PDB file of C-alpha atoms in Angstrom:
ATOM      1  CA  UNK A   8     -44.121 -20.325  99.604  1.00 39.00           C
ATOM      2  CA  UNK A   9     -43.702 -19.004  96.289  1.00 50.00           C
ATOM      3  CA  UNK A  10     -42.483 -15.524  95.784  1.00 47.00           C
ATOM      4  CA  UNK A  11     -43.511 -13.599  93.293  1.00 43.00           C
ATOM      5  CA  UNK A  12     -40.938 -12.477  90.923  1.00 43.00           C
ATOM      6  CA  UNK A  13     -39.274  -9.156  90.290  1.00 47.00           C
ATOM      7  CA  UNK A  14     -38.287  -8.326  86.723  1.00 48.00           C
ATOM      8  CA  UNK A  15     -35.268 -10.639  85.504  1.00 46.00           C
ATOM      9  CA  UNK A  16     -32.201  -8.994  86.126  1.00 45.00           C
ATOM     10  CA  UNK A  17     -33.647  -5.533  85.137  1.00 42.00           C
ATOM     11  CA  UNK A  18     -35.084  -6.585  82.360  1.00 42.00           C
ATOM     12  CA  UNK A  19     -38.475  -4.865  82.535  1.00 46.00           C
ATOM     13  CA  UNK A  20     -41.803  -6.742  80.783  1.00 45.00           C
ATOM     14  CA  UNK A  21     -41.948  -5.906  77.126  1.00 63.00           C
ATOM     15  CA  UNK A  22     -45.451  -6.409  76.734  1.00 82.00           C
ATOM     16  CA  UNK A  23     -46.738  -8.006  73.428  1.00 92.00           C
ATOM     17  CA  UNK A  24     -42.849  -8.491  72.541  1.00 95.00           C
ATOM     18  CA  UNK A  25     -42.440 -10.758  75.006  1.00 96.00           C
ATOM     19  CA  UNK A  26     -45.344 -13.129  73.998  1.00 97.00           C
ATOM     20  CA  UNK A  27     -44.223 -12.707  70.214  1.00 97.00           C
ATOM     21  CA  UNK A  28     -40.548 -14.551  71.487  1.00 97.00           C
ATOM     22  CA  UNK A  29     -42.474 -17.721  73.473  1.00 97.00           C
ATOM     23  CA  UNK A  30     -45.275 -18.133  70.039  1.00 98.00           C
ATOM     24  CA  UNK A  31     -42.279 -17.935  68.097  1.00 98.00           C
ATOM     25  CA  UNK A  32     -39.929 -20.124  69.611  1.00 98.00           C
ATOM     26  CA  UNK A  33     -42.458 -22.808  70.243  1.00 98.00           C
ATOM     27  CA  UNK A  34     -43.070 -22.613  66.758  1.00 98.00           C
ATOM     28  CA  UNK A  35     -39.988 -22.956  65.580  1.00 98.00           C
ATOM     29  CA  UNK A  36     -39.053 -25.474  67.878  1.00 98.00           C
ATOM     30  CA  UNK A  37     -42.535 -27.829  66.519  1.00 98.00           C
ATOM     31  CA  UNK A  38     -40.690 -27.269  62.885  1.00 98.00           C
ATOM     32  CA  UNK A  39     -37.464 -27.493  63.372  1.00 98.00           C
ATOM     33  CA  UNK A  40     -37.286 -31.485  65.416  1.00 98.00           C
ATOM     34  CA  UNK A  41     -40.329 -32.035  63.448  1.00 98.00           C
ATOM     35  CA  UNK A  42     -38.195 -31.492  59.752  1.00 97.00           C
ATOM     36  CA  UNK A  43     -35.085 -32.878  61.743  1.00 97.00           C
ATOM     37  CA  UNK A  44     -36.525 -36.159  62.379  1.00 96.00           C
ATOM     38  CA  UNK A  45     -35.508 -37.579  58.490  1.00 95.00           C
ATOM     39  CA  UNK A  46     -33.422 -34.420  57.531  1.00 95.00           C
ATOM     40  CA  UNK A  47     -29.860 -35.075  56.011  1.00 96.00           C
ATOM     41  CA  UNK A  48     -26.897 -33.583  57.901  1.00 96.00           C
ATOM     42  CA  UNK A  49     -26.573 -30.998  55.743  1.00 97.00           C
ATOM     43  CA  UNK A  50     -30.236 -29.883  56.114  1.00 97.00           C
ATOM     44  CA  UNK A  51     -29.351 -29.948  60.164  1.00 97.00           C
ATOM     45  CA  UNK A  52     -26.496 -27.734  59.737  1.00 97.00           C
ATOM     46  CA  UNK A  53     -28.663 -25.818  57.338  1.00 98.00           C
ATOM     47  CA  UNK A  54     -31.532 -25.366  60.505  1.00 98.00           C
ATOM     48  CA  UNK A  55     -28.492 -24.375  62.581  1.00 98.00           C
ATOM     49  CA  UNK A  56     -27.848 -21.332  60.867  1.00 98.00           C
ATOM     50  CA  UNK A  57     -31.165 -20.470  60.468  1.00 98.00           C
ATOM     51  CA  UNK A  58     -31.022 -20.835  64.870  1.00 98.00           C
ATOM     52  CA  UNK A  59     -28.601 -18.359  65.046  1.00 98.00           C
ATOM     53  CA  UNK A  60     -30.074 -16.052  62.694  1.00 98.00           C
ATOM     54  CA  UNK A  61     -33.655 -15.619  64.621  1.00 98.00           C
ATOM     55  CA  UNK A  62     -31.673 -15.545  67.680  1.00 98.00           C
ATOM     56  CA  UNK A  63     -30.058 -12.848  66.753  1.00 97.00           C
ATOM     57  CA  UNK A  64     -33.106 -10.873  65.851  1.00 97.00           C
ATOM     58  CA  UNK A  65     -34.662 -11.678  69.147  1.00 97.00           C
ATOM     59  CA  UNK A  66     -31.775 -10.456  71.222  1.00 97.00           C
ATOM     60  CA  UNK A  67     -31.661  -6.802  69.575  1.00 95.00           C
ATOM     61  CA  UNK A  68     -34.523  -5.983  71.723  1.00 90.00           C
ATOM     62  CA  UNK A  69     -33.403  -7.025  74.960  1.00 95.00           C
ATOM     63  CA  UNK A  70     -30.458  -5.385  77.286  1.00 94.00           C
ATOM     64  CA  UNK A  71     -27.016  -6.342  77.928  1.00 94.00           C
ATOM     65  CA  UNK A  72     -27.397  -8.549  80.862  1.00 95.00           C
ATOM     66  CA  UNK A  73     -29.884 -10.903  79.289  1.00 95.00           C
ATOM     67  CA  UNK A  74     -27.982 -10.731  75.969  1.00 96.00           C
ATOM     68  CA  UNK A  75     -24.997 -11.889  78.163  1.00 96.00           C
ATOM     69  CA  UNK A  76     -27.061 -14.511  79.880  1.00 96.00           C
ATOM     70  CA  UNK A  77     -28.306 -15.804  77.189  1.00 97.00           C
ATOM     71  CA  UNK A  78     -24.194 -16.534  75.852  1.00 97.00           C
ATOM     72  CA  UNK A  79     -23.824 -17.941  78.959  1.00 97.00           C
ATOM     73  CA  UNK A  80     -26.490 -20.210  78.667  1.00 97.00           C
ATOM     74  CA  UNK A  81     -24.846 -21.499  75.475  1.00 97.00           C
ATOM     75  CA  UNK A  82     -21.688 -22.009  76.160  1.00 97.00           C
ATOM     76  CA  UNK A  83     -23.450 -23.821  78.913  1.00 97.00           C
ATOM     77  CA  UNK A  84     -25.530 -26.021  77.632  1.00 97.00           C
ATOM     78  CA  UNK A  85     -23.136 -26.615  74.725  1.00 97.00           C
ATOM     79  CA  UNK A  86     -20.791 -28.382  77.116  1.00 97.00           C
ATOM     80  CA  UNK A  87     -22.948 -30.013  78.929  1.00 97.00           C
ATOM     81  CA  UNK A  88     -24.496 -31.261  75.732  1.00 97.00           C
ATOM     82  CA  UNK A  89     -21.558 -32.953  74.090  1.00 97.00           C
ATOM     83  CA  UNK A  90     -20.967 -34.551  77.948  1.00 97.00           C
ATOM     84  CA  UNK A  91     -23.938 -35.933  78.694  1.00 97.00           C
ATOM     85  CA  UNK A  92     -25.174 -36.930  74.704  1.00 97.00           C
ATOM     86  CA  UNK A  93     -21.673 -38.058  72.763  1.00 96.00           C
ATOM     87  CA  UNK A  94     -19.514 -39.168  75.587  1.00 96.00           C
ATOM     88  CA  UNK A  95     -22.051 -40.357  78.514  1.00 96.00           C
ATOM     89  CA  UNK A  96     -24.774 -41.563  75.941  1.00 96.00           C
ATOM     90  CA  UNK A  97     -27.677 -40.371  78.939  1.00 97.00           C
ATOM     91  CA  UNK A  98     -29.236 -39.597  75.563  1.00 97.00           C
ATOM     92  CA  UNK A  99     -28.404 -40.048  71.334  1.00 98.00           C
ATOM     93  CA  UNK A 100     -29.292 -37.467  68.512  1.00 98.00           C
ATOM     94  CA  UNK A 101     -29.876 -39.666  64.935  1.00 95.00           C
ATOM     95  CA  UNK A 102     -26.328 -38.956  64.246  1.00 96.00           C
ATOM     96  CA  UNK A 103     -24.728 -39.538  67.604  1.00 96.00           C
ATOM     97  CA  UNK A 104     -23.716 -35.882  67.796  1.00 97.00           C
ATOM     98  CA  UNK A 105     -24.971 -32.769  69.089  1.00 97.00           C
ATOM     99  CA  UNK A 106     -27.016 -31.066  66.243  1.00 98.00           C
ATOM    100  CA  UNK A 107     -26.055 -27.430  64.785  1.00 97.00           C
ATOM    101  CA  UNK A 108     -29.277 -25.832  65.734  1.00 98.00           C
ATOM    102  CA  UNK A 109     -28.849 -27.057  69.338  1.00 98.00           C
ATOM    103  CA  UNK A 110     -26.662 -24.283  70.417  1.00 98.00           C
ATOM    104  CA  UNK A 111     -28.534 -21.640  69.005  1.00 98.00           C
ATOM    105  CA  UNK A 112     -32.058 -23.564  70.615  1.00 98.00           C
ATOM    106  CA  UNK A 113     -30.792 -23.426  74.069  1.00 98.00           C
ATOM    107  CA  UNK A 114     -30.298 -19.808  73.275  1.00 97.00           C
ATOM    108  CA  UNK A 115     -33.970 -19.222  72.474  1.00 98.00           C
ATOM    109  CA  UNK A 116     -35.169 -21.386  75.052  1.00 97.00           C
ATOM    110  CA  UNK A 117     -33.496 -19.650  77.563  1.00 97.00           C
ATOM    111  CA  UNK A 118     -34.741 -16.127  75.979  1.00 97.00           C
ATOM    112  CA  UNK A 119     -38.257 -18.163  76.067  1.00 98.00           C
ATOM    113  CA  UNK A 120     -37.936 -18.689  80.225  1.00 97.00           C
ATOM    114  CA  UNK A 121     -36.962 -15.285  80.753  1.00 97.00           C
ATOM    115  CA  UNK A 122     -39.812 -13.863  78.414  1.00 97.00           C
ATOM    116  CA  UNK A 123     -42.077 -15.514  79.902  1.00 97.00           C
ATOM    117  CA  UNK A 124     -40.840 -15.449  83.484  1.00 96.00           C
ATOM    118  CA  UNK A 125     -41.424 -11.717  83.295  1.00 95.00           C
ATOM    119  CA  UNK A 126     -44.811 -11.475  80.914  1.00 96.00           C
ATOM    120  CA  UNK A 127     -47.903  -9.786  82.614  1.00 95.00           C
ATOM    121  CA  UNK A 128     -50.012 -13.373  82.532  1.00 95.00           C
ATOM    122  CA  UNK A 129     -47.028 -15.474  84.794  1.00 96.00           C
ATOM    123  CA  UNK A 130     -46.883 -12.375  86.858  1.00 95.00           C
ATOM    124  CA  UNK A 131     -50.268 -11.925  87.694  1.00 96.00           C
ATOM    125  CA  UNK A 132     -51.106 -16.113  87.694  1.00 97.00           C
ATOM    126  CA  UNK A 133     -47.851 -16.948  89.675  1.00 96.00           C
ATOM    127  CA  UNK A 134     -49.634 -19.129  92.318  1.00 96.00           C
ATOM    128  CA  UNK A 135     -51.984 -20.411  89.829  1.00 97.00           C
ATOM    129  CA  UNK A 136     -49.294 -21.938  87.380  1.00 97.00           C
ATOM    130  CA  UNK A 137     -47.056 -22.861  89.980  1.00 97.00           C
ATOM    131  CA  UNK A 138     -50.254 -25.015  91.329  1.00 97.00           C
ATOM    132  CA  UNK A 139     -50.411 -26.884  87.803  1.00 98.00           C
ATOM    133  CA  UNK A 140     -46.964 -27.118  86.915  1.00 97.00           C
ATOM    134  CA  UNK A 141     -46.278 -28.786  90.388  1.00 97.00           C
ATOM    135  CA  UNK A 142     -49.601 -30.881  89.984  1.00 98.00           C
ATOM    136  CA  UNK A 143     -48.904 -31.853  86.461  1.00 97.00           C
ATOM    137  CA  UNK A 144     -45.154 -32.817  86.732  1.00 97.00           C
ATOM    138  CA  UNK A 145     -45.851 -34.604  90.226  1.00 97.00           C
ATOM    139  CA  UNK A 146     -48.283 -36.653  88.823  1.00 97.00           C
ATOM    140  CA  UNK A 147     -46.160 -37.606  85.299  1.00 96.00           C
ATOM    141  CA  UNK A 148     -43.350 -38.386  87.464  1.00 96.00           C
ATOM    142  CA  UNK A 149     -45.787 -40.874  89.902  1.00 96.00           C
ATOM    143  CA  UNK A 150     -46.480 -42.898  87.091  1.00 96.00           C
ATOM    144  CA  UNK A 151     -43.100 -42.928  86.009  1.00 95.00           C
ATOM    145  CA  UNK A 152     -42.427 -45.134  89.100  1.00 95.00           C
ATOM    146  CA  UNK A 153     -45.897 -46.849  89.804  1.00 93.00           C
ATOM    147  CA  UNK A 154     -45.093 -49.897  87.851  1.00 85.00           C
ATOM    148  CA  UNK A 155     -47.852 -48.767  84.726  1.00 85.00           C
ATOM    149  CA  UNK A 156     -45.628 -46.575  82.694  1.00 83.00           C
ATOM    150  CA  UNK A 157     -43.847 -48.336  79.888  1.00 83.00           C
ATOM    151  CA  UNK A 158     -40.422 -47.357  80.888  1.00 86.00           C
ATOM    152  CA  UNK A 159     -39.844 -46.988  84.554  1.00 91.00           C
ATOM    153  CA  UNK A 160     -38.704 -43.313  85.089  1.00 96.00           C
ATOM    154  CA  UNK A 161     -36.669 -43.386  88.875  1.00 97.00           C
ATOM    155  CA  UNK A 162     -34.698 -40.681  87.370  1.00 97.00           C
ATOM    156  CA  UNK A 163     -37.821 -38.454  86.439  1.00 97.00           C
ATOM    157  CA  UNK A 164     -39.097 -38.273  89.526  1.00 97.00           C
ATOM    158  CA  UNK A 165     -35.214 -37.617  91.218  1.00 97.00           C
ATOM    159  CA  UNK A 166     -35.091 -34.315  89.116  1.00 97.00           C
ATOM    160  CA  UNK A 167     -38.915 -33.442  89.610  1.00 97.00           C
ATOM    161  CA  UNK A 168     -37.408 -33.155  93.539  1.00 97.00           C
ATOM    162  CA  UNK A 169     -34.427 -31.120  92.226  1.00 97.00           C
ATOM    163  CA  UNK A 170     -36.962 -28.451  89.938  1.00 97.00           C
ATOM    164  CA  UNK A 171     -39.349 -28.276  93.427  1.00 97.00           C
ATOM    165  CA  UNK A 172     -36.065 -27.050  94.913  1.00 96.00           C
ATOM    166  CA  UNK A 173     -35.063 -24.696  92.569  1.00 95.00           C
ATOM    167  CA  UNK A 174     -39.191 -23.376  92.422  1.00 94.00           C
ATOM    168  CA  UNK A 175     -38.895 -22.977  96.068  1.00 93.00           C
ATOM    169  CA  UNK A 176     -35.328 -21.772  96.577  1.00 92.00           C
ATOM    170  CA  UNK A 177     -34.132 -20.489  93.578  1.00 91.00           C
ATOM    171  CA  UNK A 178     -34.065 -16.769  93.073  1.00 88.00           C
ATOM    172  CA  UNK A 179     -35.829 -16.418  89.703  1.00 92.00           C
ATOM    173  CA  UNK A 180     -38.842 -19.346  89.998  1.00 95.00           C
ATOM    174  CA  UNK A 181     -40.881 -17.591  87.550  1.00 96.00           C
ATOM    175  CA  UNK A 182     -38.196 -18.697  84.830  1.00 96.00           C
ATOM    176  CA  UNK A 183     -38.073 -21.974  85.821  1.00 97.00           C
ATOM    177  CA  UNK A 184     -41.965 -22.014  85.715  1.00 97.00           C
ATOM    178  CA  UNK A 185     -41.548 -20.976  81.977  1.00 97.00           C
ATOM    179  CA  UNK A 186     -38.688 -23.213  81.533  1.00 97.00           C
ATOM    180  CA  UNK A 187     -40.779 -25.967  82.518  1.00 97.00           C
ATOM    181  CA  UNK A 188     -43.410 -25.734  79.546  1.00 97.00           C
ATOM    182  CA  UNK A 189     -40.880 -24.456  76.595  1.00 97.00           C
ATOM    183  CA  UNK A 190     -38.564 -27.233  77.554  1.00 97.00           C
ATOM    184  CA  UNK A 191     -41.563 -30.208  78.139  1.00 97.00           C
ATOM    185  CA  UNK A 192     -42.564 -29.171  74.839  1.00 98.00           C
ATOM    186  CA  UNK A 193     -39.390 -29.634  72.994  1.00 98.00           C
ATOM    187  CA  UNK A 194     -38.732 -32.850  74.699  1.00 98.00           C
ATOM    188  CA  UNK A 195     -41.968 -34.339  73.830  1.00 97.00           C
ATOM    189  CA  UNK A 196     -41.741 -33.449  70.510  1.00 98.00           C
ATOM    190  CA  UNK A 197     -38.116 -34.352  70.156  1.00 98.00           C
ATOM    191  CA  UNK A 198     -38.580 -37.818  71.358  1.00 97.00           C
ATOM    192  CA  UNK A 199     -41.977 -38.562  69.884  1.00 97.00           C
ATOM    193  CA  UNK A 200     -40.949 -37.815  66.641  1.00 98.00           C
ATOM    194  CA  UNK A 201     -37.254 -39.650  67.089  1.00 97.00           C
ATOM    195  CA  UNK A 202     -34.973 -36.666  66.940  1.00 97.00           C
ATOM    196  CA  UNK A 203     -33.746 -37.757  70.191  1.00 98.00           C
ATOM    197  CA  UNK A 204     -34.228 -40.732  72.497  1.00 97.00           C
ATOM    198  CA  UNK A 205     -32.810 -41.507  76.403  1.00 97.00           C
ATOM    199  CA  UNK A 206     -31.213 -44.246  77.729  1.00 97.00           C
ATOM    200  CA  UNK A 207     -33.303 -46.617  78.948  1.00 96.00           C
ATOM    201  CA  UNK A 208     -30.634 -46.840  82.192  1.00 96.00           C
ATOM    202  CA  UNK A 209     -29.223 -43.397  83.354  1.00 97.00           C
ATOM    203  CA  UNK A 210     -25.108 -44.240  82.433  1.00 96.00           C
ATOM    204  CA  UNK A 211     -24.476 -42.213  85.831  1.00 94.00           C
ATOM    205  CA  UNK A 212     -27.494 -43.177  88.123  1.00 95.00           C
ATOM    206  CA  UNK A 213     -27.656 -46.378  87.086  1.00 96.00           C
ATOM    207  CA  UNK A 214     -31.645 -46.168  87.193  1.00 96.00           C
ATOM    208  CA  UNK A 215     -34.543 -46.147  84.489  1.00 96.00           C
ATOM    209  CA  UNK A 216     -34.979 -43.028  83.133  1.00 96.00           C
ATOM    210  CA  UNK A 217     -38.181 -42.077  80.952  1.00 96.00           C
ATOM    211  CA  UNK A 218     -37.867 -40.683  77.368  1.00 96.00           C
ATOM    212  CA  UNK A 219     -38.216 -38.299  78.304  1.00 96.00           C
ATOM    213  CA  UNK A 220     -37.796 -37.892  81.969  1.00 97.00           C
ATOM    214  CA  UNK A 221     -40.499 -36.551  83.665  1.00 96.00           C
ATOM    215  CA  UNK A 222     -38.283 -33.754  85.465  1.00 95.00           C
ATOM    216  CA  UNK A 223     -36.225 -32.991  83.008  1.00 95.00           C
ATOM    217  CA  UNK A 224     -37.024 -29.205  83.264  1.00 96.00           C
ATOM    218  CA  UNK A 225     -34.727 -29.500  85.975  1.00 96.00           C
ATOM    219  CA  UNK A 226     -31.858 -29.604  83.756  1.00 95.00           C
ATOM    220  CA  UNK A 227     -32.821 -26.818  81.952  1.00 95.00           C
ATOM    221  CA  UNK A 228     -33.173 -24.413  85.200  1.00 95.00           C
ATOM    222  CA  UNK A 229     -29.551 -25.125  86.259  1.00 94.00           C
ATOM    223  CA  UNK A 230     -28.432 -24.072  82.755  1.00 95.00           C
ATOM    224  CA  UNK A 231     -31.118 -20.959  83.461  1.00 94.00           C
ATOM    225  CA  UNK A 232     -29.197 -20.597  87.195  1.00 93.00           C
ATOM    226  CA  UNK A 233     -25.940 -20.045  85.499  1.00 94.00           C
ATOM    227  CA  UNK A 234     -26.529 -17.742  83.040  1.00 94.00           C
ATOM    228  CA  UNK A 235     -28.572 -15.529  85.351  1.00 91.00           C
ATOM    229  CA  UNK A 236     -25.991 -15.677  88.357  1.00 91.00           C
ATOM    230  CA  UNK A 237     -23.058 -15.587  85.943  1.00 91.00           C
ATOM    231  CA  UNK A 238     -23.733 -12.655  84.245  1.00 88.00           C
ATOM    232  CA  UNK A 239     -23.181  -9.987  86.119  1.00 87.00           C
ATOM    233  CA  UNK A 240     -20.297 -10.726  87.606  1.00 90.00           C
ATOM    234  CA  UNK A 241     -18.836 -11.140  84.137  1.00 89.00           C
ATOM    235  CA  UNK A 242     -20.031  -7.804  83.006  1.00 89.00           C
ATOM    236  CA  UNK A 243     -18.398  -5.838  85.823  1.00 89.00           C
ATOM    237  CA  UNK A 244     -15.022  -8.396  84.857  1.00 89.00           C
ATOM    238  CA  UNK A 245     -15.642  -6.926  81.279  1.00 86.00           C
ATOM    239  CA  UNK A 246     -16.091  -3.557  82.352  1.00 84.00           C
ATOM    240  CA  UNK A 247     -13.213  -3.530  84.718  1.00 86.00           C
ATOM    241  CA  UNK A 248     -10.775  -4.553  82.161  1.00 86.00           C
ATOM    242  CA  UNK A 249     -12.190  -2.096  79.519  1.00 78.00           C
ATOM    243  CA  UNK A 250     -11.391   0.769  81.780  1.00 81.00           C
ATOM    244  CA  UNK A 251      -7.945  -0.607  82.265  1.00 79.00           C
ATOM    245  CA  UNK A 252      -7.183  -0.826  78.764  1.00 77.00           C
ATOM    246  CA  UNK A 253      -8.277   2.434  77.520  1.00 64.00           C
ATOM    247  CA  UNK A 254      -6.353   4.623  79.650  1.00 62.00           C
ATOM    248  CA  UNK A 255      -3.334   2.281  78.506  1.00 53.00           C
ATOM    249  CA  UNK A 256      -3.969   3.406  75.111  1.00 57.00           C
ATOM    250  CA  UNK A 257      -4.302   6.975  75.871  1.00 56.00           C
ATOM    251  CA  UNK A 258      -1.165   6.658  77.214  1.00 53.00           C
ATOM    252  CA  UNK A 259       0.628   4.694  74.193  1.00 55.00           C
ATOM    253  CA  UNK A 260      -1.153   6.857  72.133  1.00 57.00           C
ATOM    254  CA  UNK A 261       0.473  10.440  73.987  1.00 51.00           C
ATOM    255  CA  UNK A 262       3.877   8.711  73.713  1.00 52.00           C
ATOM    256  CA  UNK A 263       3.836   8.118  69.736  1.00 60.00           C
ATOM    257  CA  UNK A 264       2.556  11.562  69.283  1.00 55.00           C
ATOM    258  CA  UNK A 265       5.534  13.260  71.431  1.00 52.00           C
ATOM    259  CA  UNK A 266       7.713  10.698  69.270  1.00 55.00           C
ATOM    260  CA  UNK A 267       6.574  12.161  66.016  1.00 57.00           C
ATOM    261  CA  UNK A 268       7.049  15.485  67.416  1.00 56.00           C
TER     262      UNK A 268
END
């Protein structure tokens, strides 16, 4: 059974704001595969920076914990970028590497989930969008398999399993509701337009995968799992060492001024 879902790590509903960040990151994400789809590589780095910047104005409003997820989350998906694109080939960019806006994208897309995950309309429709995300991706990954689809999709409908496990199991399924539609948006777009495109054989599985795969939300809520369980326990580690260090300079700082003396 569903639960419903508590605010995200103490971060509280924002109201309005928080419908301002999905709009605007669906938005940009339309624009930016859409104008990366026959930009040079200099007008990719040039849509990286302007990634980082809008991140950066979405994350004043928000708290330290979801500012520190949200760093986790890239550093996260960063890695697992240049792994899976560049040196497994599961899927290519149109230069064979991992764009410059990527990094800062995963950042808003993970802001997105968590926006989102908390808004009045998922909290109040939980059941009802769980109902139609399940319904929807179950039946896109059933045709991935039933022989009709273009491009047989055996890998789809593997994740679409592993993101009913996290909905069920995981501790923040609201987010990986949310994750679900920011992150089936950017992957239809990204592919339809050519900005991306999947193996037509999963290097690792070994099976047809669609392009996209059907589950590939599932991806995105591990990436969404680690930021959210990571950072706490690297705030306190922060925190802890911060204390340490100041009294260490107190100290250092009591000795030079008996020294001058």
């Amino acid at each position: 059974m569903l639960r419903h879902f508590p605010p995200v790590n103490g971060a509280y509903a924002h109201g309005k704001r928080d419908y301002f960040i999905a709009a605007f990151t669906f938005f940009c994400v339309a624009v930016c595969l859409v104008t990366d789809s026959n930009a040079t590589l200099e007008k990719q780095n040039a849509l990286g920076v302007c990634g980082w910047v809008f991140l950066t104005g979405l994350l004043l409003g928000e708290n330290k914990e979801v500012r520190m997820q949200v760093i986790i989350a890239i550093i996260f998906a960063t890695i697992g970028e240049h792994f899976a694109s560049p040196f497994m080939g599961g899927y290519t960019y149109r230069f064979g590497n991992v764009p410059a806006y990527v990094p800062p994208g995963h950042g808003m897309v993970y802001l997105t989930a968590v926006a989102l995950g908390r808004s009045g309309l998922f909290l109040r429709y939980a059941r009802e969008i769980a109902v139609f995300v399940v319904l929807v991706c179950g039946a896109w990954s059933a045709w991935g398999i039933s022989g009709y689809a273009e491009q047989g999709d055996y890998v789809g409908a593997l994740l679409f399993c592993v993101f009913l496990i996290y909905l069920f199991k995981g501790r923040s399924p609201m987010v990986y509701l949310a994750a679900f539609f920011i992150t089936t948006w950017l992957e239809i777009i990204g592919t339809a337009v050519g900005t991306w495109k999947w193996a037509a054989i999963d290097p690792v599985l070994h099976l047809p995968q669609g392009n996209p795969p059907s589950g590939v939300a599932a991806w995105y809520c591990l990436v969404d799992a680690v930021a959210m369980g990571g950072a706490a326990p690297l705030l306190r580690a922060l925190k802890t060492v911060s204390t340490r260090i100041k009294p260490a300079k107190s100290r250092e700082s009591a000795y030079q001024g008996a020294s001058n003396e």
